[in-house]
Coordinates of C-alpha atoms and ligand atoms in Angstrom, one line a residue:
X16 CA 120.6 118.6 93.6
X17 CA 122.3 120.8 95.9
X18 CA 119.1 122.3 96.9
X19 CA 118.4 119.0 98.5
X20 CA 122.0 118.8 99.7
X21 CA 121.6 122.5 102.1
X22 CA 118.3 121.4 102.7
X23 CA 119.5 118.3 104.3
X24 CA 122.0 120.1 106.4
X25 CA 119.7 122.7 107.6
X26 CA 117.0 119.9 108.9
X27 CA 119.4 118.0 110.9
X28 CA 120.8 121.2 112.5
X29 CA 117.7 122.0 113.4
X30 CA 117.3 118.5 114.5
X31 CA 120.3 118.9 116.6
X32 CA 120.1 122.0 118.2
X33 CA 116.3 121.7 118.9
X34 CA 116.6 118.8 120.9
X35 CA 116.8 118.7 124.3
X36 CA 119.5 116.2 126.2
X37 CA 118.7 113.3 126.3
X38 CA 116.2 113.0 129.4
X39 CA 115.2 109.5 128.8
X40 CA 112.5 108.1 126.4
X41 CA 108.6 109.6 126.9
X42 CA 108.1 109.7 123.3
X43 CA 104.3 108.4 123.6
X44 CA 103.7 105.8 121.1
X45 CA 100.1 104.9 121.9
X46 CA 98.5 108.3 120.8
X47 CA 96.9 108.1 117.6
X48 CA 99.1 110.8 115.7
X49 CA 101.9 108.8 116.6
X50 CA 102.3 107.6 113.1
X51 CA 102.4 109.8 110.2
X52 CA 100.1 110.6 107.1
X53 CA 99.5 107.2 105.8
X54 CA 101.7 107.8 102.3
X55 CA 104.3 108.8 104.8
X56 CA 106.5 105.1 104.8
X57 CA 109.4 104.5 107.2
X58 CA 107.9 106.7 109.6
X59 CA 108.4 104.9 112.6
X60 CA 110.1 102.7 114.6
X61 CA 108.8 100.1 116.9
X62 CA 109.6 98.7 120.7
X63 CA 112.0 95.3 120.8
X64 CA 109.8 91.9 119.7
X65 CA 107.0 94.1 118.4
X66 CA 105.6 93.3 114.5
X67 CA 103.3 94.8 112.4
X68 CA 101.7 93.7 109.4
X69 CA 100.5 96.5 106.8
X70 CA 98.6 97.1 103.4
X71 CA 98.3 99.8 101.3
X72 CA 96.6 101.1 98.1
X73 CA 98.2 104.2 96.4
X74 CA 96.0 105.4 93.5
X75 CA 97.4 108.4 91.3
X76 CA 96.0 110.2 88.4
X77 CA 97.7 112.4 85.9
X78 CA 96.0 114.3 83.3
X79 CA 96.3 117.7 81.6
X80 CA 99.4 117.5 78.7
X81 CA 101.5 119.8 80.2
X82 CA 105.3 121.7 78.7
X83 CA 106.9 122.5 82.2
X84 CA 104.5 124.3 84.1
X85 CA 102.1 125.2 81.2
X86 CA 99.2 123.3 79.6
X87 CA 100.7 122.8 76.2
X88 CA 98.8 122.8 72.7
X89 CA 98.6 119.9 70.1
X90 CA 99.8 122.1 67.7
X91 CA 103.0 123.0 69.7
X92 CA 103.4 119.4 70.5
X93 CA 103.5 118.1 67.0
X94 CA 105.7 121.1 66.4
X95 CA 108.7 118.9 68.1
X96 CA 108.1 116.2 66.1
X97 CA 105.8 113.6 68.1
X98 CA 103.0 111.4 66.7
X99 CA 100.9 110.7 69.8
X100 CA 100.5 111.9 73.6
X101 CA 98.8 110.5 76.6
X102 CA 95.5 112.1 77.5
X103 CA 95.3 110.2 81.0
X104 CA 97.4 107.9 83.3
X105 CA 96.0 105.5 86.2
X106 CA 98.7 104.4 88.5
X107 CA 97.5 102.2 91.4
X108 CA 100.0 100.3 93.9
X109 CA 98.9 98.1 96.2
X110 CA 101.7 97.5 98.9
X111 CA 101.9 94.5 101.6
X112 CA 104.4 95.4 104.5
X113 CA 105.8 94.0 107.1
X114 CA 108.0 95.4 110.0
X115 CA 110.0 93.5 113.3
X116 CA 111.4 95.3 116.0
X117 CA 115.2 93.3 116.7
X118 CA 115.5 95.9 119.2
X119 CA 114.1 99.4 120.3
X120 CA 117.0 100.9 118.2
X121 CA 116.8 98.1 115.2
X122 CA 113.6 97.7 113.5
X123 CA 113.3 95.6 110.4
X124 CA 111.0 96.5 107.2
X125 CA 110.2 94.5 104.2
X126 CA 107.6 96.1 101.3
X127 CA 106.3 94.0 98.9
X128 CA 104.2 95.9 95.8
X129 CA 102.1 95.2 92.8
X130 CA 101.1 97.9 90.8
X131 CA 99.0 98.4 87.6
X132 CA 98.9 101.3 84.6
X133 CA 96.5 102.0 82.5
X134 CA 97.0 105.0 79.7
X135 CA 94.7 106.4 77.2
X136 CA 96.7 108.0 73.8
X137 CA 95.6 110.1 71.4
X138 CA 96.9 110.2 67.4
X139 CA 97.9 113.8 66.6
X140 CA 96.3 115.1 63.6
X141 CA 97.8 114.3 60.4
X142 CA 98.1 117.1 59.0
X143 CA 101.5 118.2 57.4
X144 CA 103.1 115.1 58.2
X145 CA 102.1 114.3 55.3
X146 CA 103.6 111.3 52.9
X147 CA 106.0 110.1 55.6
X148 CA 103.5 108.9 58.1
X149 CA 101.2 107.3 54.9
X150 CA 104.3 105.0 54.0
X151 CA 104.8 104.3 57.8
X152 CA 101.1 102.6 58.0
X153 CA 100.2 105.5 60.4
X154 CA 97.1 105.9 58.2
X155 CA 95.6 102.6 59.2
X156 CA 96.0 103.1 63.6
X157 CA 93.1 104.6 65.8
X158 CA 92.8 107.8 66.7
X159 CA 92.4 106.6 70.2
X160 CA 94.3 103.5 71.6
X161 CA 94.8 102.6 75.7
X162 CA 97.4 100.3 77.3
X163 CA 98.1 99.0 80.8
X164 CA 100.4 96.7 82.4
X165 CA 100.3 95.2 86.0
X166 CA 102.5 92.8 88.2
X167 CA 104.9 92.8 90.8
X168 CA 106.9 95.9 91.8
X169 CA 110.7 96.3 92.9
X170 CA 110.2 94.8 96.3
X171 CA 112.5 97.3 99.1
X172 CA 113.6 96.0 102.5
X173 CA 115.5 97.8 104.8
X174 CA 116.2 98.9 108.8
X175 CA 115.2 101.9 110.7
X176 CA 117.9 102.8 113.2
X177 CA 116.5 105.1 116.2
X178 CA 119.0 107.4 116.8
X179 CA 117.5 109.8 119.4
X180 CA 114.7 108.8 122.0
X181 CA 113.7 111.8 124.4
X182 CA 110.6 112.8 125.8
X183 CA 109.4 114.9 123.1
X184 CA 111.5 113.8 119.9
X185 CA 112.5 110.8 118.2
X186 CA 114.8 110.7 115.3
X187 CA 115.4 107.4 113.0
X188 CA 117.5 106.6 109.7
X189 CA 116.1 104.7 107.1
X190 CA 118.3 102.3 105.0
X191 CA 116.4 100.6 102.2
X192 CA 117.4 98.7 99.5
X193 CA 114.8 97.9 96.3
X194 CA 115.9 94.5 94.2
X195 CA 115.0 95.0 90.4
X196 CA 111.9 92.4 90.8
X197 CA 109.0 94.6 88.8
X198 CA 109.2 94.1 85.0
X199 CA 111.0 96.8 82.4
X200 CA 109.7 94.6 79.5
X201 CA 106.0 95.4 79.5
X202 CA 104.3 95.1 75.8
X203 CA 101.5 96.1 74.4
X204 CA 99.3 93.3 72.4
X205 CA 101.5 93.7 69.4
X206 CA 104.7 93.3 70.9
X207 CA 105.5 97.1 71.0
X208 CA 107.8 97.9 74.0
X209 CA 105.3 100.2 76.5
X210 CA 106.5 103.9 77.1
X211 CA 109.2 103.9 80.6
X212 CA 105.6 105.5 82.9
X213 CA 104.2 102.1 82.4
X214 CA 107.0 100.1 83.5
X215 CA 106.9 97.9 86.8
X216 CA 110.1 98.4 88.3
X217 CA 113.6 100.4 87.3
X218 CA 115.6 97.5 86.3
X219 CA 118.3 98.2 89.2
X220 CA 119.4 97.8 92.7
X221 CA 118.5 100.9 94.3
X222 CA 119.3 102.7 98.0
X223 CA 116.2 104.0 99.5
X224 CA 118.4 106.8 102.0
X225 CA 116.8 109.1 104.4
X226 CA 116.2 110.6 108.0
X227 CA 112.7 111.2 110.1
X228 CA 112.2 113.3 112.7
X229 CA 109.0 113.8 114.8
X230 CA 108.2 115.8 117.7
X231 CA 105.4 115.8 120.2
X232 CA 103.4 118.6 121.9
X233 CA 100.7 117.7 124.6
X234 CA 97.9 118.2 121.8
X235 CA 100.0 118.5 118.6
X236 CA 102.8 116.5 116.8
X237 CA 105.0 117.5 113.7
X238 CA 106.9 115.1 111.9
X239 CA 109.8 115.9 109.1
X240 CA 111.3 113.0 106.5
X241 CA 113.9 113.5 104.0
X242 CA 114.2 110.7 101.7
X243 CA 116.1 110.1 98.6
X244 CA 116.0 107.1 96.3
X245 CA 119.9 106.4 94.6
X246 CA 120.2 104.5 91.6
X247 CA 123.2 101.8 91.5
X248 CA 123.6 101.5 88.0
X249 CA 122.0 101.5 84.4
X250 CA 119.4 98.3 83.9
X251 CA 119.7 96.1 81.2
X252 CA 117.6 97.7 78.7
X253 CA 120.0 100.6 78.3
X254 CA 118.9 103.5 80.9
X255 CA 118.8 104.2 84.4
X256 CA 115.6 106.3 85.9
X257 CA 116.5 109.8 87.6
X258 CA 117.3 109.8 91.3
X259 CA 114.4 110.6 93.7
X260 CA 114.4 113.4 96.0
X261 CA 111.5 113.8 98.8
X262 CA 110.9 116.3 101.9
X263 CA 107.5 115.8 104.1
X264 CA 106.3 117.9 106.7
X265 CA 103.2 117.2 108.7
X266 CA 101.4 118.4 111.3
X267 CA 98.7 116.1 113.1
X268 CA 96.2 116.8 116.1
X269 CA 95.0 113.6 118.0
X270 CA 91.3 114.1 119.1
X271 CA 91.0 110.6 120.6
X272 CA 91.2 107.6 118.7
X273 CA 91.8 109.7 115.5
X274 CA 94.4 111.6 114.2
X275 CA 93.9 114.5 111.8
X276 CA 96.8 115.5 109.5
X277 CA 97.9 117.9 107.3
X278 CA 100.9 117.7 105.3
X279 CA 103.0 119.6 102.8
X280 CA 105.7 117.0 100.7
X281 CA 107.9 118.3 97.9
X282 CA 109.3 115.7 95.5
X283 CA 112.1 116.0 92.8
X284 CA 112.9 113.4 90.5
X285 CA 115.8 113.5 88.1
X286 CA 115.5 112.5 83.8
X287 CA 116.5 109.4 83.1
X288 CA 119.6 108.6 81.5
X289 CA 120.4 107.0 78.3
X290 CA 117.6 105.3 76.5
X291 CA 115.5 101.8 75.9
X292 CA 116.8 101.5 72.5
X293 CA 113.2 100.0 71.2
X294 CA 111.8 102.7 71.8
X295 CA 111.2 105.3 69.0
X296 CA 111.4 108.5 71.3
X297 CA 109.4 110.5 68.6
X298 CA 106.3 108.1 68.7
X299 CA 105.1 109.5 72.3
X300 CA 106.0 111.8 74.2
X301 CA 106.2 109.7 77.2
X302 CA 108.7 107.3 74.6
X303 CA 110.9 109.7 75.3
X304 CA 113.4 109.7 77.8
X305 CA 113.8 113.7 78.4
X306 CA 110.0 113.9 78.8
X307 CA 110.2 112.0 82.6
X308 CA 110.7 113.7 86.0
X309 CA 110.3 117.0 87.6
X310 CA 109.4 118.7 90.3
X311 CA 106.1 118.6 92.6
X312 CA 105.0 120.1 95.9
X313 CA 101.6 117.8 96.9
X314 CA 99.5 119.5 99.5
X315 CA 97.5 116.5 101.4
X316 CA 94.9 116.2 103.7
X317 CA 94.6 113.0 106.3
X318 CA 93.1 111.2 108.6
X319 CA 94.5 107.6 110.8
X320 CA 91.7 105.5 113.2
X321 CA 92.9 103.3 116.0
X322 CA 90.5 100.4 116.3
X323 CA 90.1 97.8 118.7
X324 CA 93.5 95.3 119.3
X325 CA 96.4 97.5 117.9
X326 CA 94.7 97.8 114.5
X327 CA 94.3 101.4 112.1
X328 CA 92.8 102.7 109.7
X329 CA 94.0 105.8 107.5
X330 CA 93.1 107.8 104.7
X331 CA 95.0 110.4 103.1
X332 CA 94.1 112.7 100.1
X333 CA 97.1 115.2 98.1
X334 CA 96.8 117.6 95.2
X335 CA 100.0 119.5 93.8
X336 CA 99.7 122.5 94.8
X337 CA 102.7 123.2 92.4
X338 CA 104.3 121.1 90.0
X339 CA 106.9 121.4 87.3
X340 CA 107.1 118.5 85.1
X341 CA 110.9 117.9 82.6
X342 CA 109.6 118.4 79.2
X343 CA 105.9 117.4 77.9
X344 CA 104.0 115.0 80.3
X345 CA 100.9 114.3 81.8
X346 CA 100.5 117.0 85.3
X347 CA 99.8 115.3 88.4
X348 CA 95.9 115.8 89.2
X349 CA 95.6 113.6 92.7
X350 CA 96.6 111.2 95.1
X351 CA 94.9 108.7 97.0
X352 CA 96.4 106.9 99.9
X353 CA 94.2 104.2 102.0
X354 CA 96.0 102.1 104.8
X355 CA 95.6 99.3 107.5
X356 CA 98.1 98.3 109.9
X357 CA 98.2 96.3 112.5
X358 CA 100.6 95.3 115.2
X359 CA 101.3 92.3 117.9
Ligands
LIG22 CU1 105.0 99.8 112.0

């Protein structure tokens, strides 16, 4: 936590003492590297009137059962008590978004998502667990089983306030706010109560806080965003997900209607507190509520096309290139990010 807190206060005063007075806006917002790696949201702002319509699909994989930072045994796992783990999560979000410029300093944004899950479990052996798990019925359920859920997400709308315009840096706020619209009720066919990874949404009102800053060279452009998502208060199924903490730092070189990107983004995210009380922690691992979080640095690669009439395209591919997951949990294995916006 107060990692994030110094780093904060050494980005902005670098932000402030980097800047040059204010010599009037030049900040060149035609050039193709103008807006940041596509999985980069909130990271502009737009002139007075304009609009822009987006969509996005965000595909994520997670594999590799993992204690930490360490692949972790079957053995050791049933060791703490657990009956199944995942073997492999699909996470895809598709996002529609929409943004209106009230003014150069004011724009509005509005994300709508819908995401779908899909994981693939595995029994644990048997074993010593003997006459316990016979009288339970375990004896009769596959060694195998998958679930998945899909439907609307928590739908986040917000303002990016431009708070410095000069001829080589812009710096904006962004002030979200997500509505508790995506389900924490998904079921399996039985009825069972799904593990909290495969929930839509986190049940509560939540502040989407943070701060951009981009800079221009003649054939370069760099572009920093702190962002942090707050929780309000515990949903109605007993427990409130862990606070989100995110720093990206990109680098992009325009070669004409294309923008190639490069960017470095290190992500905390905090346990979650309490518990969904219909949930038997020791069933899964990812049942249980210490098992969720961590802490990820994602190395990506990009790429953003302008095309004819204010339209792009973009592309954007990350891979931890560290990660440090709370407890047992699936490890991060990649990212996919594809995009189109366009604006009028
Ligand atoms: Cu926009």
């Amino acid at each position: 936590m107060h990692r994030f807190f110094s780093l904060f206060s050494m980005f902005w005063l670098l932000a402030v003492f980097s800047l040059e007075a204010d010599t009037g806006s030049g900040f060149d917002t035609h050039r193709s590297d103008s807006h940041a790696p596509i999985s980069v949201m909130g990271d502009h702002v737009h002139a007075k009137g304009e609009w822009m319509i987006s969509y996005r699909a965000m595909l994520m994989n997670m594999k590799t059962l993992t204690n930490g930072d360490d692949k972790v045994s079957d053995s050791e796992v049933k060791q703490e008590g657990y009956m199944m783990v995942p073997e492999d999560m699909d996470m895809v979000m598709h996002m529609l978004g929409g943004m209106y410029a009230q003014s150069d300093q004011v724009t509005w944004m509005l994300m709508i998502p819908y995401r779908s899950n899909t994981m693939d479990m595995r029994m644990l052996p048997m074993g010593n667990m003997g006459g316990n798990a016979m009288n339970n019925g375990m004896m009769n359920m596959p060694m195998h089983s998958s679930m998945d859920s899909s439907g609307l997400g928590d739908i986040k709308l917000g303002s990016l306030v431009l708070l410095h315009d000069s001829m080589a840096d812009r710096v904006h706020l962004n002030l979200s706010v997500s509505l508790p619209t995506g389900s924490i009720n998904e079921k399996n066919d039985q009825g069972g109560v799904l593990p909290y990874p495969m929930q839509l949404g986190s049940g509560s009102v939540d502040l989407h806080l943070g701060a951009t800053w981009l800079h221009q060279w003649e054939s370069f452009s760099f572009g920093s965003q702190l962002m942090s998502v707050l929780r309000s208060a515990s949903n109605n199924k007993g427990y409130q997900l862990g606070n989100e903490y995110q720093w990206a730092n990109w680098l992009a070189k325009p070669v004409g209607l294309v923008s190639l990107s490069a960017n470095l983004k290190y992500v905390v995210k905090e346990d979650i507190e309490g518990a969904d009380e219909r949930l038997a922690a020791n069933r899964s691992t990812s049942a249980n509520p210490s098992n969720q979080g961590g802490e990820w640095l994602m190395a990506g690669v990009g790429m953003n096309v302008q095309l004819p009439k204010a339209n792009r395209l973009a592309f954007e591919y990350q891979v931890p290139a560290y990660q440090k997951v709370n407890g047992i949990q699936l490890a991060q294995d990649q990212v996919m990010t594809f995009g189109w916006q366009m604006s009028f």
